[in-house]
Amino acid sequence: MMESLFYGASAVALLATVAALTRANAAHALIYLIVSLLAVAVLFFLMGAPFAAALEIVVYAGAIMVLFVFVIMMLNLGEAGNSREREWLAPRKWIVPGILAGILLLELVLAVRHAPDNTSGVEVPPKMVGLTLFGPYVLAVEIASLLLLTGLVGAYHIGRRFIVRRDFSRPGDNS
Amino acid sequence: MGGLQIPLEHVLLIASCLFSCGLAGLMLRRNLIFMLMSLEVMLNSAALAFVAAGARWGQPDGQIIFLFILSIAAAEVAVGLGLVLQIQRRFKTLDMDQANRLRG
Amino acid sequence: MSELGTITFGLFIIVAAVGGAAVLTWFERRLLGVWQDRYGPNRLGPLGVFQVAADMLKLLTKDDWIPPFADRPVFVFAPTAIVVAMLLGFAVVPFSPDLYLLDINIGLLFFLGMTSLAVYAVLLGGLASNNKYALLGGLRSAAQMVSYEVFMGLSLMGVVMLTGSFSLRAIVEAQRDLWYCIPQFLGLFTFIIAGVAESHRLPFDLPEAEHELTAGFHTEYGGMKFAMFMLGEYLGLILISCMITTLFFGGWLGPWLPPVVWFCLKVFIIICFFILLRAGIPRPRYDQLMTLGWKIMLPLTLFNLLITGAIALWLEG
Amino acid sequence: MAVLWLIPFLPFLSATLMLLSAGRMPRYLSAWLGVGSIGLAAVCVALVARAYLADHQVQELTLWTWMSVDNFTPRIAFRVDGLTVVMMSVITGVGFLIHLYSVEFMWEDESICRYFAYMNLFVAAMLLLVMADNLLLLYLGWEGVGACSYLLVGFWYRDPDNGRAARKAFIVTRVGDTAMALGLFLLFTELGTLDIQPLMAAANDRWQIGDTLPILATALLLGGALGKSAQLPLHTWLPDAMAGPTPVSALIHAATMVTAGVYLIARLYELFLLAPPTLAVIAWIGLLTLLLAAFTALAQKDIKRILAYSTISQIGYMFLALGVGAFASSIFHLVTHAFFKALLFLAAGAVIHCLHHEHNIFRMGGLRTRLPVVFLSFLIGSAALAALPFSSGFFSKEGILLSAWTQPGIGPWLWAGGLLGALLTSIYSFRLVFIVFFGEAQTEPDRQPGWQMAIPLMVLCVLSLVGGWFVLPLSGVLPDPGHDPVSHWVEYISIGTPLLGLTVAYLLYLGRQVSIASLMASPAGAAVQSFWYGGARIDKLYDLLLVRPFTGLTHWWRNEPVDLLYNALVWMTRWGHGRLVVLQTGELRWYATSMVFGLLLLLAIVLRDSA
C-alpha cells in the first residue's frame, strides 16, 4: 500500500514536472510545478522526513511559488506571451536539450545503478533535525542566514525601481 | 508512523529524472520565468537526493541540507524575480536571447 | 480506530464542517443583525434558519457561467483548491482525546501548509478571471497572505517551544495545568490577527474590498463556484477557530462536560468573537495593512519568541 | 563567586545602553549611569577583594565556552588571584574617582553620553583583560582597551590633529599587538593551550631555562607589552595621545591601560623566568626609556606632555623592576603610580579646566593662592612622583632601586641609571610645580573646581600619601626575591637623590640663584633643548628610517623593469580576451548548455574511472 503510494507519487512528480516545463502558459506551468512539489513532499513524508515534507509545502509551495505567481500576475503578459512561448517550443528546438539531458540521465543512471541499499525506514523527527541543525551545523545556519539577508537586500535593491513613482506635483512632466 | 523501506536506487533514479528534466527545461526555455522554474526543479531534485540519503542512514543531516537548499532557493528566487521585473521593464521582453547585453 | 471507522469519521467531519459552514452564513447574518440593531434574515422558518436552504438552492440552481475571456481550467480549479485545502486542514484537528483523523508529529506544520496552499485559490482565481479587479484582488491577496503567513507560523512557535512538539494532541495535553492563552498571550494576539488575514475576512478582506474592487478576486465568479469560495472562507473561519481552541484554550480540556462538547463550545465562542470583530472594526488601508504586518506584528512575534525561549531555557535550568 | 561576572558586565551594560541611545540620553542620566555602574563594579570588587583577603582562595568562574575548534577551547572564564584583585581594585577604584571627576569636567561637552559610553566600555575591557583566565580572552580585553583608547584620544574628532593622534596611538600599539598575536600563536602551537595556568605548567614542564623557544615567545609577547606600555621603541604614541580629554589621559594613559604591559609580564612571569635574556632586555629597555623620557620631560612646555613623558618614565621603572625579577615591586609601583599619576593628571585637568584650556605651563603661574585645592593635590602628587621620603612613590621606587642594586653583575649600573632617573624625575616634577603654581600670575582662573572635581582629588591625595603602607596581597602569586640586606649608604643615596633634585629645581626655577638662561641661549644649549623638546627626535628618526624609505621605495618601484613582466601578462590577457570574447554571447542558454557539456564530460570521466 505505502510502496504503491510512493511510486504513484513519484510518477505524479515526474509527469507534473515534465508538464510544467513544457507549458506555454506560465500560470498553468506553475500549477503543475506546485503539484510536482506536493508530490515530492509526499515522497519526503514517506521516506521518514516529515519535517522536510512540511517545509516543502509551507515554504516551497506556499511561499516561493506564490512569489512566482505574484510576478506572473504583475507582468500579466496575456495571450500574446503565450503564443510566443508556443512558437519557442517548436519540436525542432527540443533536439539539443533533449539529447544532452538524455545523456545526463544515462550517466546518472549508470552512477546510481549500484546502490543496493534500502532506506532505513526510520522516521527522523523534527526535534532531532533541530538539535542537529543548531548543534554541529550552527555555522552553516549563520551562513544561510547571511545568504538570506543578502537575498533580501539584493531583491529589494533590484526590484525597487520597477514601479516608477509618478511625481504628481509636476503635471507637464510625464517621463 | 515510521518511514518506508524502499530501494535507495529508485529514489535516486527519480531524483535523476527530475534533475534531467530541469536541465532540459533550462536549455530549452527562453523565458526567464521558466528558466527560474527549471532551476527550482533542479534544486528540488537535489534536495530529494539528499533527503533520500538522510533516510538511508536514518540521520537528520539529509533534512538539514534540504533546509539549506530551501534557503538558497528562497534567496535565489527573490533576487531572480527581482531581475525578472527589471528585465521586463528595461527590455520589454523576458526573452533571454534578446537580453544579452551587459548594459541595459 | 479501524480503517472503516476512520473513513466514516472523515466523511462525517467533511459533512459536519460543510454543514457548519452553511449554517454559519445564516448565523453570522443574524448575529450581525443583533449587534447592529437590525433584523438580519428572519423570514424563513423559526428565526429564519431555513434561509440557509434557500441560499443553497439559489446558488446551486444558478447558471454555472464561465466568462469567455477566462482561463477555463484554472478558473474552475481555483475555487475547489480552497475547499480542499481547508477540509484537509481539519484532518489534524483533535476534537477529543480519541476523536481525530491523523495524529502526526508535524500536525501544526501540516495545518500551516494547508493554509498556505489555500492562498492559491485566491491567486489563481484572480489570475484566471482575466479581469482588472480580479487581478488586483489576487495581487493584494498574494502580498497579504505571504506577509501574514510569515508571522502566523512564528506566532505559533512559542506554543511549540513550551510543548516541545508539533503534535496537536501533545500541545493540548501540555495545557492541562495552564492554557497557553496566558503565557502565550502575545502569540494568541498575533495568531488571531494572522488568522483573520489568512481567511481574508473583515477587517482584512482587502482582496475583495467591494468599494474599490467590486468583489476583488471573485468578481467573475457566480453560482456554485462562488458558493465554493464562500464555503472555503467559512471553513477557514471554523478551522482557525479550531486551531485557536486547540493551541491556546486547552482544546477538549474542561471539567464535567464530555471533551467534544467542550471543544465545540470553545470553537463556538471563538467564532462569535470573530463575527464580533467583523461587526466592530473597519477595514484598514492597504499600506496600513502591510505596515501592521511587517513593522508591528512581525517584531512582536519575534519578541514573543525571544522571551518564550529565554523563559523556557530558564525553567530548564 | 556570584558577583564576579557582574564586575565587567555592569560597565559593559551601561556602555551598551548609552551607545544604543545614540547620544539622545539626557546628560544627567548618562552621568549617573556612567559613574554609577563603575561605582557598583567597585563595590563588587570590594566584596571579591574582601573574600580573597580573608582566605587567599583563588576564585574562578567559567561563564561559557567561547568557541570549540578541535582542541582549542578558550572559555569565557575569570580567574581572580591576588594580582587580579590588586589590578581590579585600581581599575574600578581609580576609575570611579576619575568618572566622578569627569562629570564636572565634561559637563559642558555636547557628547557627554558618548564619552561615558567609551569610558565604561574601556573599564569593561580593562577588567576583562585583568580577569581573563586565558590569553585569548586577555587579548580580547587588550584589543578592547586599544580600541577605546583610539576612540577616546580622538574624542574631539572635529579637529583633524586629534584624529591623527588617535590613529598614531592605534597603529603604533598595533605594531606591538601583532608581535603579541604571533607570540600567542607560537605558545598555542608549542604548548597546545592558552589557559594561563596550564600554559605555565606546560612551559615549565617542557622548556629549560634559556631555551630558544621561550626566548622567542617572550620576546614576541614583550613586543605587545612595549607597544601598550609605551616603552622604547614604541613609546611615541603616548605624548600625542594627550589630545584626548584629560580624565581620559588620567585613566587610560596613566593609571590603567598603559600598565597592561606590566601586568602581562607579571601575569606570565613563570614564562619570562625561563628566558633570562628577555628579562635582561626588559631591564635595559626600562632603564633607557626612563632616562630618555625623563630628559624629554625636562624640556617640555605642555603640562600634559610633561606628565605623559613622566608616565613613560615611570613605566620604565616598572619594566626595570620586571627585568630584574622584582615582579612584586613592579606591581607595587604600578599601584602607587596609578594613584599619584591619576592625581597629577586630574589636578592638571583642573588647572586646564579653570584656565580656559590653557596647556602651556609658561602661561600659568602663581596659581598657588588662586587654586589652593589643586595646588595641594599637585604638590602631593609631585612629591610622590619624585619619591620624596614617606610618600607612596618613595616606597615603591625604593624597592625597585634596591632590587636593581642586588642584581648580580649589571646591578650597580641599573641602579645608577635608575638613580639618575630619580634625580631627573624630581627636577622636572618640581620644575612643573614651581612654574605653574609659584611666581607671577599669567592667566587668571575663571572658576574654581566644584565638588565632583575636589572629592576625587582629595581621595587621591590621601592615597598618594598613604599608598606606600599598603601591603598588596601578592605573596604566593608573584615571587618575592627578598633581596639581601644592602649597605646603608646605598639606601641613603637613594633617599637623598630626590631631595637633591628638589633643591636643584628650587635653585633653577624658583629661587633663580642659578641662571641657566645664558646656557640655554648658547647654540649648544639651544640645540640640546630642542633635541629633547622634540622627544629625542624619535618621531623624526622613525620618519627617516621607516616612512621615507618606504615611500621612496614605492616611488622607485613604480617604474621598474619588473613591470614589463606584468605588461606582458596584460598584453597576453588582452590577446586571449580578444580570442575568447566570441564565447561571451550574453545568451544565458548558451552558457547553461556549455556548462552542461562540461558536467557531462566530468561525469563521464568519473564513471569511466569508477567502472
Coordinates of N, CA, C and O in Angstrom, one line a residue, chain C residues 4 12 31 36 42-43 60 69 93 127 137 158 185 211 213 237 245 292:
Chain C
L4 N -12.3 1.4 8.4 CA -13.6 1.8 8.0 C -14.1 3.0 8.9 O -14.6 4.0 8.4
F12 N -17.7 12.1 8.0 CA -18.6 12.8 9.0 C -18.0 14.2 9.2 O -18.7 15.2 9.2
L31 N -26.4 37.3 13.8 CA -25.6 37.8 14.9 C -25.2 39.3 14.6 O -25.3 40.2 15.5
Q36 N -25.9 45.0 15.3 CA -26.0 46.3 14.6 C -27.5 46.8 14.7 O -27.8 47.6 14.0
N42 N -34.9 36.7 8.7 CA -35.8 36.2 9.8 C -37.1 35.7 9.2 O -38.1 35.6 9.9
R43 N -37.1 35.6 7.9 CA -38.5 35.2 7.3 C -38.7 33.7 7.2 O -39.8 33.3 7.5
L60 N -27.1 26.8 -6.1 CA -26.9 25.5 -6.8 C -27.7 25.6 -8.2 O -27.2 25.0 -9.1
F69 N -13.5 35.1 -21.7 CA -12.1 35.5 -21.8 C -11.3 34.9 -20.7 O -10.1 35.1 -20.5
V93 N -7.0 18.2 13.3 CA -7.6 18.8 14.5 C -8.1 17.7 15.5 O -8.8 16.8 15.1
L127 N -6.2 35.5 -11.1 CA -5.4 35.5 -12.4 C -6.2 34.9 -13.5 O -6.2 35.5 -14.6
G137 N -7.2 42.2 -7.0 CA -7.6 41.5 -5.7 C -6.6 40.3 -5.5 O -6.2 40.1 -4.4
G158 N 6.0 29.8 19.8 CA 6.1 29.9 21.2 C 5.4 28.7 21.9 O 5.9 28.1 22.8
F185 N 0.1 35.0 25.5 CA -1.0 35.9 25.1 C -0.6 36.7 23.9 O -1.4 37.0 23.0
H211 N -15.7 48.2 -2.2 CA -15.8 49.6 -2.6 C -14.8 50.0 -3.6 O -15.0 50.8 -4.4
L213 N -12.8 47.3 -5.4 CA -12.5 46.3 -6.4 C -13.8 45.5 -6.8 O -13.7 44.4 -7.1
L237 N -12.7 30.0 8.6 CA -13.0 30.6 9.9 C -13.1 29.5 10.9 O -12.6 29.6 12.0
T245 N -8.6 27.2 19.5 CA -9.0 26.4 20.7 C -8.0 25.4 21.1 O -7.6 25.3 22.3
L292 N 1.3 47.2 9.3 CA 0.9 46.5 10.5 C 1.6 45.1 10.5 O 2.2 44.7 11.5

